[in-house]
Coordinates of C-alpha atoms and ligand atoms in Angstrom, one line a residue:
M8 CA 39.2 -52.2 130.2
D9 CA 41.4 -55.2 131.1
L10 CA 39.5 -57.8 133.1
P11 CA 41.3 -59.3 136.1
V12 CA 42.0 -63.0 135.9
L13 CA 40.3 -65.2 138.5
N14 CA 42.5 -67.1 141.0
A15 CA 41.6 -70.5 142.4
S16 CA 40.1 -69.3 145.6
Q17 CA 38.1 -66.6 143.8
E18 CA 36.7 -69.3 141.5
G19 CA 35.6 -71.2 144.6
A20 CA 33.9 -68.2 146.0
A21 CA 32.2 -67.6 142.7
K22 CA 30.6 -71.0 142.7
G23 CA 29.4 -70.2 146.3
G24 CA 27.6 -67.2 144.7
C25 CA 25.9 -65.2 147.3
A26 CA 23.9 -62.0 147.8
S27 CA 25.7 -58.7 148.3
H28 CA 25.4 -56.9 151.6
S29 CA 27.8 -54.0 151.1
C30 CA 26.2 -51.1 153.0
G31 CA 24.6 -47.9 151.8
S32 CA 24.3 -48.4 148.0
T33 CA 21.6 -49.9 145.8
D34 CA 23.6 -53.1 145.9
D35 CA 22.4 -53.6 149.5
Q36 CA 19.1 -54.5 148.0
M37 CA 20.4 -56.4 144.9
G38 CA 20.4 -59.7 146.7
H39 CA 16.8 -59.2 147.8
L40 CA 15.4 -58.2 144.4
P41 CA 13.2 -60.6 142.5
E42 CA 15.2 -62.3 139.8
H43 CA 13.5 -60.5 136.8
I44 CA 14.4 -57.1 138.3
R45 CA 17.9 -58.2 139.3
R46 CA 18.5 -59.1 135.6
K47 CA 17.3 -55.6 134.6
V48 CA 19.7 -53.8 136.9
Y49 CA 22.8 -55.9 137.5
N50 CA 24.6 -54.6 134.3
H51 CA 23.1 -51.1 134.2
P52 CA 25.9 -48.7 135.4
C53 CA 23.4 -46.2 136.7
Y54 CA 20.9 -48.5 138.4
S55 CA 23.6 -50.6 140.2
E56 CA 26.5 -49.0 142.1
Q57 CA 28.5 -52.2 141.7
A58 CA 27.8 -52.4 137.9
H59 CA 29.3 -48.9 137.3
H60 CA 32.8 -50.2 138.0
Y61 CA 32.5 -52.7 135.2
F62 CA 29.8 -51.7 132.7
A63 CA 29.7 -48.7 130.4
R64 CA 26.9 -46.6 129.0
M65 CA 26.6 -44.3 126.1
H66 CA 24.3 -41.4 125.1
V67 CA 23.4 -40.3 121.6
A68 CA 22.5 -36.6 121.2
V69 CA 19.4 -37.0 118.9
A70 CA 17.0 -34.8 120.9
P71 CA 17.8 -31.0 120.5
A72 CA 14.5 -29.4 121.5
C73 CA 13.0 -28.9 124.9
N74 CA 9.5 -28.2 126.1
I75 CA 10.3 -26.5 129.4
Q76 CA 12.9 -24.0 130.7
C77 CA 14.8 -24.8 133.9
N78 CA 16.7 -22.1 135.7
Y79 CA 19.8 -24.2 135.7
C80 CA 19.9 -24.8 131.9
N81 CA 21.2 -22.9 129.0
R82 CA 20.2 -24.6 125.7
K83 CA 23.6 -24.0 124.3
Y84 CA 24.8 -26.5 126.8
D85 CA 24.0 -30.2 127.6
C86 CA 20.9 -30.9 129.6
A87 CA 21.9 -30.3 133.2
N88 CA 19.5 -33.0 134.2
E89 CA 21.7 -35.7 132.8
S90 CA 24.9 -34.0 131.9
R91 CA 27.5 -31.7 133.1
P92 CA 27.7 -28.4 131.3
G93 CA 29.6 -28.5 128.0
V94 CA 28.4 -28.2 124.5
V95 CA 27.3 -31.4 122.7
S96 CA 29.9 -32.1 120.1
E97 CA 27.4 -33.1 117.4
V98 CA 23.7 -33.4 117.3
M99 CA 23.0 -36.4 115.1
S100 CA 20.2 -38.0 113.1
P101 CA 18.7 -41.3 114.3
V102 CA 20.4 -43.1 111.4
Q103 CA 23.8 -41.7 112.5
A104 CA 23.0 -42.5 116.1
V105 CA 22.3 -46.2 115.3
K106 CA 25.5 -46.5 113.4
K107 CA 27.5 -44.9 116.3
V108 CA 25.9 -47.2 118.9
M109 CA 26.7 -50.3 117.0
A110 CA 30.3 -49.1 116.4
V111 CA 30.8 -48.4 120.1
A112 CA 29.1 -51.7 121.2
A113 CA 31.5 -53.6 118.8
T114 CA 34.5 -51.8 120.2
I115 CA 33.6 -51.5 123.9
P116 CA 31.9 -54.8 124.8
Q117 CA 31.3 -53.6 128.3
M118 CA 28.9 -51.0 126.9
T119 CA 25.5 -52.4 128.0
V120 CA 23.2 -49.4 127.9
L121 CA 22.2 -46.8 125.3
G122 CA 20.6 -43.8 126.9
I123 CA 18.9 -40.8 125.2
A124 CA 19.3 -37.8 127.5
G125 CA 19.3 -34.7 125.5
P126 CA 20.7 -32.2 124.8
G127 CA 17.0 -31.2 125.1
D128 CA 14.2 -33.5 126.2
P129 CA 14.0 -36.8 124.4
L130 CA 10.2 -37.0 124.7
A131 CA 9.9 -33.5 123.2
N132 CA 11.6 -35.0 120.1
P133 CA 9.5 -38.2 120.0
E134 CA 10.0 -39.1 116.3
R135 CA 13.8 -38.9 116.5
T136 CA 14.0 -40.7 119.9
F137 CA 11.6 -43.5 119.0
Q138 CA 13.1 -44.1 115.5
T139 CA 16.5 -44.5 117.3
F140 CA 15.1 -47.0 119.8
R141 CA 13.1 -48.9 117.2
E142 CA 16.1 -49.5 114.9
L143 CA 18.4 -50.4 117.8
S144 CA 16.0 -52.9 119.3
E145 CA 16.0 -54.7 116.0
K146 CA 19.7 -54.4 115.1
A147 CA 21.3 -54.6 118.5
P148 CA 18.9 -56.5 120.8
D149 CA 21.6 -57.1 123.5
I150 CA 21.7 -53.4 124.4
K151 CA 19.5 -52.1 127.1
L152 CA 17.6 -48.9 126.2
C153 CA 17.2 -46.1 128.6
V154 CA 15.7 -42.6 128.5
S155 CA 15.7 -39.5 130.6
T156 CA 12.9 -36.9 130.6
N157 CA 11.6 -33.9 132.4
G158 CA 8.2 -35.7 132.4
L159 CA 6.0 -33.1 130.7
A160 CA 5.3 -35.3 127.6
L161 CA 5.7 -38.6 129.5
P162 CA 2.0 -39.6 130.0
D163 CA 1.6 -39.4 126.2
C164 CA 4.6 -41.5 125.5
V165 CA 4.3 -44.4 128.0
E166 CA 2.6 -46.7 125.5
E167 CA 5.3 -46.1 122.9
L168 CA 8.0 -46.6 125.5
S169 CA 6.6 -50.0 126.6
K170 CA 6.4 -51.1 123.0
H171 CA 10.1 -50.7 122.5
N172 CA 10.9 -52.8 125.5
I173 CA 12.4 -49.8 127.4
D174 CA 12.9 -51.0 131.0
H175 CA 14.6 -47.9 132.4
V176 CA 13.2 -44.4 132.5
T177 CA 14.5 -41.4 134.4
I178 CA 12.3 -38.5 135.4
T179 CA 13.8 -35.4 136.7
I180 CA 11.5 -34.3 139.6
N181 CA 12.8 -31.3 141.5
C182 CA 9.6 -30.7 143.5
V183 CA 6.1 -31.8 144.3
D184 CA 5.0 -28.3 145.5
P185 CA 4.2 -25.8 142.7
D186 CA 5.4 -22.9 144.8
V187 CA 8.8 -24.4 144.9
G188 CA 8.5 -25.3 141.2
A189 CA 7.7 -21.7 140.3
R190 CA 11.2 -20.8 141.5
I191 CA 12.9 -23.5 139.3
Y192 CA 10.8 -23.4 136.1
P193 CA 10.1 -20.0 134.5
W194 CA 7.9 -21.6 131.8
I195 CA 6.6 -24.7 130.1
F196 CA 5.3 -25.1 126.5
W197 CA 2.2 -27.2 126.6
Q198 CA -0.7 -27.7 124.3
N199 CA 0.6 -25.0 122.0
R200 CA 0.8 -22.4 124.8
R201 CA 3.6 -21.0 126.8
I202 CA 2.6 -21.1 130.4
R203 CA 4.5 -19.4 133.2
G204 CA 4.9 -19.3 137.0
R205 CA 3.0 -21.4 139.5
E206 CA 0.5 -22.7 136.9
A207 CA 3.3 -24.0 134.7
A208 CA 4.9 -25.8 137.7
E209 CA 1.5 -27.3 138.7
I210 CA 1.0 -28.8 135.2
L211 CA 4.6 -30.1 135.1
I212 CA 4.3 -31.8 138.5
E213 CA 1.0 -33.4 137.7
R214 CA 2.3 -34.8 134.4
Q215 CA 5.5 -36.1 136.1
Q216 CA 3.5 -37.8 138.8
R217 CA 1.0 -39.3 136.4
G218 CA 3.9 -40.5 134.1
L219 CA 5.6 -42.1 137.1
E220 CA 2.4 -44.0 138.1
M221 CA 1.8 -45.2 134.5
L222 CA 5.4 -46.5 134.2
T223 CA 5.4 -48.4 137.5
E224 CA 2.0 -49.9 136.7
R225 CA 3.6 -51.4 133.6
G226 CA 6.6 -52.8 135.5
I227 CA 9.1 -50.3 134.0
L228 CA 11.9 -49.3 136.4
V229 CA 11.9 -45.6 137.2
K230 CA 14.8 -43.6 138.5
V231 CA 14.0 -40.1 139.8
N232 CA 16.7 -37.5 139.4
S233 CA 16.5 -34.3 141.6
V234 CA 18.8 -31.3 141.3
M235 CA 19.6 -30.1 144.8
I236 CA 19.3 -26.3 144.8
P237 CA 20.3 -24.8 148.2
G238 CA 17.6 -22.4 149.5
I239 CA 15.2 -23.4 146.8
N240 CA 14.3 -27.2 147.1
D241 CA 17.0 -28.6 149.5
E242 CA 14.6 -28.9 152.4
H243 CA 11.8 -30.1 150.2
L244 CA 13.6 -33.1 148.6
A245 CA 13.1 -35.5 151.5
E246 CA 9.4 -35.0 150.8
V247 CA 9.9 -35.7 147.1
S248 CA 11.7 -38.9 148.0
K249 CA 8.8 -40.1 150.1
V250 CA 6.2 -39.3 147.4
V251 CA 8.1 -41.0 144.6
K252 CA 8.9 -44.0 146.7
A253 CA 5.2 -44.4 147.5
K254 CA 4.5 -44.4 143.8
G255 CA 7.0 -47.2 143.1
A256 CA 10.1 -45.4 141.9
F257 CA 13.1 -47.7 142.1
L258 CA 15.9 -45.3 142.8
H259 CA 16.4 -41.6 143.8
N260 CA 19.4 -39.7 142.5
V261 CA 19.9 -36.4 144.3
M262 CA 22.5 -34.4 142.2
P263 CA 24.2 -31.2 143.1
L264 CA 23.3 -28.0 141.2
I265 CA 26.0 -27.0 138.8
A266 CA 25.8 -23.2 138.3
E267 CA 28.6 -21.1 136.9
A268 CA 28.1 -17.6 135.6
E269 CA 30.0 -18.5 132.4
H270 CA 27.3 -21.1 131.5
G271 CA 24.9 -18.3 131.0
T272 CA 22.1 -20.0 133.1
Y273 CA 19.7 -17.9 135.2
Y274 CA 21.0 -19.5 138.4
G275 CA 24.6 -19.1 137.2
V276 CA 24.2 -15.4 136.4
M277 CA 22.2 -14.8 139.6
G278 CA 25.0 -16.3 141.8
Q279 CA 22.9 -19.2 143.0
R280 CA 25.3 -21.6 144.7
G281 CA 25.4 -25.4 144.5
P282 CA 25.6 -27.6 147.6
T283 CA 28.8 -28.6 149.3
H284 CA 29.8 -32.2 149.4
E285 CA 28.7 -32.4 153.1
E286 CA 25.3 -30.8 152.4
L287 CA 24.7 -33.2 149.5
Q288 CA 25.7 -36.3 151.6
K289 CA 23.5 -35.2 154.5
L290 CA 20.5 -34.9 152.2
Q291 CA 21.2 -38.2 150.5
D292 CA 21.5 -39.9 153.9
A293 CA 18.2 -38.2 155.0
C294 CA 16.4 -39.5 151.9
A295 CA 18.0 -42.9 152.2
G296 CA 15.6 -43.7 155.1
D297 CA 12.9 -43.7 152.5
M298 CA 14.5 -44.9 149.3
N299 CA 17.4 -46.6 147.5
M300 CA 19.7 -43.7 146.7
M301 CA 22.1 -43.4 143.8
R302 CA 25.4 -41.8 144.8
H303 CA 27.6 -42.6 141.8
C304 CA 26.0 -40.3 139.2
R305 CA 28.6 -38.3 137.2
Q306 CA 26.1 -35.9 135.6
C307 CA 27.3 -36.9 132.2
R308 CA 27.1 -35.2 128.9
A309 CA 24.3 -35.9 126.5
D310 CA 26.8 -37.6 124.2
A311 CA 29.0 -39.4 126.8
V312 CA 30.6 -42.7 125.9
G313 CA 32.3 -45.1 128.3
L314 CA 32.4 -46.0 132.0
L315 CA 30.7 -43.4 134.2
G316 CA 33.3 -40.7 134.9
E317 CA 35.2 -41.3 131.6
D318 CA 34.5 -39.9 128.2
R319 CA 35.6 -41.7 125.1
G320 CA 33.4 -39.7 122.8
Q321 CA 36.4 -38.5 120.7
E322 CA 37.2 -42.0 119.6
F323 CA 33.7 -42.2 118.0
T324 CA 33.2 -39.0 116.0
M325 CA 31.1 -39.5 112.9
D326 CA 34.0 -39.2 110.5
K327 CA 35.8 -42.1 112.3
I328 CA 32.6 -44.2 112.4
E329 CA 32.0 -43.8 108.7
D330 CA 35.2 -45.7 108.0
M331 CA 34.4 -48.6 110.4
E332 CA 33.3 -52.0 109.2
I333 CA 31.0 -53.5 111.8
D334 CA 30.2 -57.2 112.0
Y335 CA 27.5 -57.0 114.7
A336 CA 26.8 -60.7 114.8
A337 CA 30.4 -61.4 115.7
A338 CA 30.4 -58.5 118.1
M339 CA 27.4 -59.9 120.0
V340 CA 29.3 -63.2 120.6
K341 CA 32.3 -61.4 122.0
R342 CA 30.0 -59.1 124.1
A343 CA 28.2 -62.1 125.6
E344 CA 31.6 -63.7 126.6
V345 CA 32.8 -60.5 128.2
H346 CA 29.5 -60.0 130.1
A347 CA 29.6 -63.6 131.4
Q348 CA 33.2 -63.0 132.7
I349 CA 32.1 -59.8 134.4
E350 CA 29.1 -61.6 135.9
R351 CA 31.4 -64.2 137.4
E352 CA 33.5 -61.5 138.9
L353 CA 30.5 -59.8 140.4
E354 CA 29.4 -63.1 142.0
I355 CA 32.9 -63.3 143.6
K356 CA 32.6 -59.8 144.9
Q357 CA 29.2 -60.5 146.3
A358 CA 30.4 -63.6 148.0
A359 CA 33.3 -61.6 149.5
S360 CA 31.0 -58.8 150.5
A361 CA 28.7 -61.2 152.3
A362 CA 31.6 -62.8 154.1
R363 CA 32.8 -59.3 155.2
A364 CA 29.4 -58.4 156.4
E365 CA 29.2 -61.6 158.4
L366 CA 32.6 -60.8 160.0
V367 CA 31.4 -57.2 160.8
A368 CA 28.3 -58.7 162.4
I369 CA 30.4 -61.1 164.5
Q370 CA 32.7 -58.3 165.6
G371 CA 29.8 -56.0 166.3
A372 CA 28.2 -58.7 168.6
R373 CA 31.3 -58.8 170.7
T374 CA 30.6 -56.9 173.9
D375 CA 34.3 -56.4 174.6
A376 CA 35.0 -54.8 171.2
P377 CA 36.1 -51.2 171.6
A378 CA 34.0 -48.5 170.1
T379 CA 35.5 -47.2 166.9
R380 CA 34.6 -44.2 164.8
P381 CA 33.8 -44.0 161.1
V382 CA 36.6 -43.0 158.7
L383 CA 36.4 -41.5 155.2
M384 CA 38.8 -42.8 152.6
A385 CA 39.4 -41.6 149.1
V386 CA 40.1 -44.2 146.3
A387 CA 41.8 -43.7 142.9
T388 CA 40.5 -46.1 140.4
K389 CA 39.9 -46.3 136.6
G390 CA 37.3 -49.1 136.8
G391 CA 37.1 -52.8 137.5
G392 CA 36.3 -52.3 141.2
V393 CA 40.0 -52.3 142.1
I394 CA 42.6 -49.7 143.2
N395 CA 44.4 -49.2 139.9
E396 CA 45.0 -45.5 139.4
H397 CA 48.1 -43.4 140.1
F398 CA 47.4 -40.6 142.5
G399 CA 48.8 -38.0 140.1
H400 CA 46.6 -39.2 137.2
A401 CA 43.3 -39.3 139.1
S402 CA 40.7 -36.8 137.8
E403 CA 38.2 -38.0 140.5
F404 CA 38.3 -39.9 143.8
L405 CA 35.6 -42.3 145.0
I406 CA 34.8 -41.7 148.7
Y407 CA 34.1 -44.6 151.0
E408 CA 33.2 -44.6 154.7
A409 CA 34.5 -47.4 156.8
S410 CA 32.8 -47.9 160.2
P411 CA 31.9 -50.7 162.6
A412 CA 28.8 -51.2 160.3
G413 CA 31.0 -52.1 157.3
V414 CA 32.2 -50.2 154.2
R415 CA 29.8 -48.0 152.2
F416 CA 30.2 -45.9 149.1
I417 CA 29.5 -42.2 149.7
G418 CA 30.1 -40.5 146.4
H419 CA 32.8 -39.1 144.1
R420 CA 34.8 -35.9 144.0
K421 CA 36.3 -34.4 140.9
T422 CA 39.7 -32.7 140.8
T423 CA 42.4 -31.7 138.3
P424 CA 45.0 -34.5 138.0
Y425 CA 48.1 -33.6 139.9
C426 CA 50.4 -34.7 137.1
E427 CA 48.5 -32.7 134.4
G428 CA 47.7 -29.6 136.4
G429 CA 50.8 -27.5 135.7
D430 CA 51.7 -25.1 138.4
T431 CA 48.3 -23.6 138.9
C432 CA 44.8 -24.1 137.6
G433 CA 41.6 -22.0 137.6
D434 CA 41.9 -19.1 140.1
G435 CA 45.6 -19.6 140.8
E436 CA 45.1 -22.7 143.0
S437 CA 47.6 -25.5 142.3
A438 CA 46.3 -28.9 141.2
L439 CA 47.6 -30.4 144.5
D440 CA 45.9 -27.7 146.6
Q441 CA 42.7 -28.3 144.7
T442 CA 43.0 -32.1 145.5
L443 CA 43.7 -31.4 149.1
R444 CA 40.6 -29.2 149.3
V445 CA 38.5 -31.8 147.5
L446 CA 39.7 -34.5 149.8
K447 CA 38.8 -32.6 152.9
G448 CA 37.4 -34.9 155.6
C449 CA 39.2 -38.0 154.2
E450 CA 41.9 -39.6 156.4
V451 CA 43.4 -41.9 153.9
V452 CA 43.9 -41.9 150.1
L453 CA 44.3 -45.3 148.4
C454 CA 46.0 -45.4 145.0
S455 CA 48.1 -47.7 142.9
K456 CA 51.1 -45.4 143.2
I457 CA 52.0 -42.0 144.5
G458 CA 55.1 -39.8 143.9
Y459 CA 57.3 -38.4 146.6
E460 CA 56.2 -34.8 146.1
P461 CA 52.6 -34.9 147.1
W462 CA 53.3 -37.3 150.0
Q463 CA 54.2 -34.7 152.6
P464 CA 51.5 -32.1 151.9
L465 CA 48.9 -34.9 152.1
E466 CA 50.2 -36.0 155.5
A467 CA 50.4 -32.4 156.7
A468 CA 46.7 -32.2 155.7
G469 CA 45.9 -35.3 157.8
I470 CA 45.4 -37.5 154.8
A471 CA 47.6 -40.7 154.9
P472 CA 48.7 -41.7 151.3
N473 CA 48.6 -45.4 150.9
G474 CA 49.8 -47.3 147.8
E475 CA 50.0 -50.7 149.5
H476 CA 46.7 -52.1 148.2
A477 CA 47.3 -51.6 144.5
M478 CA 45.1 -53.9 142.3
E479 CA 43.1 -55.1 145.4
P480 CA 39.2 -54.9 145.4
I481 CA 38.3 -51.5 146.8
E482 CA 36.0 -52.6 149.6
D483 CA 38.5 -55.2 150.8
A484 CA 41.3 -52.6 150.9
V485 CA 39.2 -50.0 152.7
A486 CA 38.1 -52.7 155.3
A487 CA 41.8 -53.8 155.7
V488 CA 43.1 -50.2 156.2
Y489 CA 40.3 -49.6 158.7
Q490 CA 41.3 -52.7 160.6
E491 CA 45.0 -51.6 160.6
M492 CA 43.9 -48.2 162.0
R493 CA 41.9 -50.0 164.7
V494 CA 44.8 -52.2 165.7
A495 CA 47.1 -49.2 165.8
G496 CA 44.6 -47.6 168.2
K497 CA 43.7 -44.7 165.9
L498 CA 40.0 -45.4 166.1
D499 CA 39.5 -46.3 169.8
A500 CA 37.1 -44.7 172.3
Q501 CA 39.6 -42.0 173.2
A502 CA 39.9 -41.1 169.5
V503 CA 36.1 -41.1 169.2
A504 CA 35.9 -38.7 172.2
E505 CA 38.6 -36.5 170.7
Q506 CA 36.8 -36.4 167.4
K507 CA 33.5 -35.4 169.1
V508 CA 35.3 -32.6 170.9
A509 CA 36.9 -31.4 167.7
Ligands
CLF606 FE1 22.1 -42.3 130.6 FE2 20.6 -41.6 132.6 FE3 20.1 -43.9 131.4 FE4 22.3 -43.6 132.9 S1 23.1 -41.5 132.7 S2 19.9 -41.9 130.5 S3 20.1 -43.5 133.6 S4 22.2 -44.5 130.8 FE5 23.6 -42.1 134.9 FE6 24.8 -40.2 133.7 FE7 23.9 -39.8 136.2 FE8 22.3 -40.0 134.2 S5 25.5 -41.2 135.6 S6 23.7 -38.4 134.5 S7 22.1 -41.1 136.1
SF4_607 FE1 17.4 -27.9 129.9 FE2 16.8 -30.4 130.3 FE3 15.5 -28.5 131.7 FE4 15.1 -28.8 129.1 S1 14.6 -30.3 130.8 S2 15.5 -26.9 130.1 S3 17.1 -29.4 128.3 S4 17.7 -29.0 131.9

């Protein structure tokens, strides 16, 4: 990733270094965190929404076995807790995994976090998982270690986790009610027995909650992932949020169920649907009253490499790594330089964000300011926190909401890149039609460039294409476009009333 060069005024802002107040994401709270916690999350792409524009993570697939069955998982595929469906390219030994991590860290200095997230459950494979962590903490001490688990074996592993200096643990908690759990988990394997139904869910929930308490008592940051399953646990997840917050969880990540018949999962075969974008956002907003919410999860593969949303795994297959000479001492020096530069950029962004928040507060305090309505905007980016992706190359769009309260990140929506989609994709829908459907509800799409062809269909769908803010910071561009719309009278009280009627 190319790092933008700072200009003079930005340098000045950096020195002013100030807390972030961009709305609606974990970064709202970043400025208020104690310094030792801020240091743990500022460069973790999952624990900080802002960090995910700059810092990368990687997973090593060292954990093939699992000790439970989820109705949304087929073991032939990646763990649906932490990955989108798709076979893991290669399950590897801890020795191979360590070599791969060091190769990636030397090549992608922005890679700050190594996570073990499957393809089964890492703590159901403790020897392989802890051997990997142990060796990495010795050989690559500048990499944060992260693990994701279903929680069944967690209470037995907390001591070992704290020994390896693992500051980030994700527990997938889909319910705190065993009756709900019995509809998600057909069985668990515990104390050498296969246990089914409500009893299985009861044990799993008890172990998850105990593990959560034990981790937070030790100061380890816990993120809770929940899979939103309409009709099963959707109405229950606000309660889950309350319970895990009360026990000290740092962040809650409500993810949509992915269930396709071709994945061979129980839910897929039974036709269980996943939530719509609107349903997911509504639930995340409802939970946000109780907790910091993660909205930028990409449900990555258990062997993902790169920024969230990109996968560079093919650059680091074992045969390629075998041939690489790695001087990790030199790599660490380079990594430290790159991290320091990104940190300076983040300070600039935070200063700009604070200034924007101040301006919004001043405008909001004006009694003569006309009421304006919120607007959703889609953004094409390939990282760095700026608008730097061509509309036709975008395989996902980040969705932001601009309103009188400021700019907030809502989530991301995947699509088939318009330029690569051919005439049709999937069930006969063209790539452009798919993008128009995915961007439903957005009024603007911001990108670095856009061709002539998609322009008209976008406008006809009520989505204004905008390539005028190329290479600008995303939040600044969204705020600027919102201001332009306000000045043009597109957001005034009349428009608010019309929108309500519509
Ligand atoms: Fe991996 Fe998970 Fe650690 Fe992140 S992923 S183990 S916390 S380093 Fe992140 Fe990927 Fe979402 Fe997971 S985007 S699926 S939340
Ligand atoms: Fe699959 Fe992960 Fe559930 Fe195990 S915990 S069944 S690997 S989704």
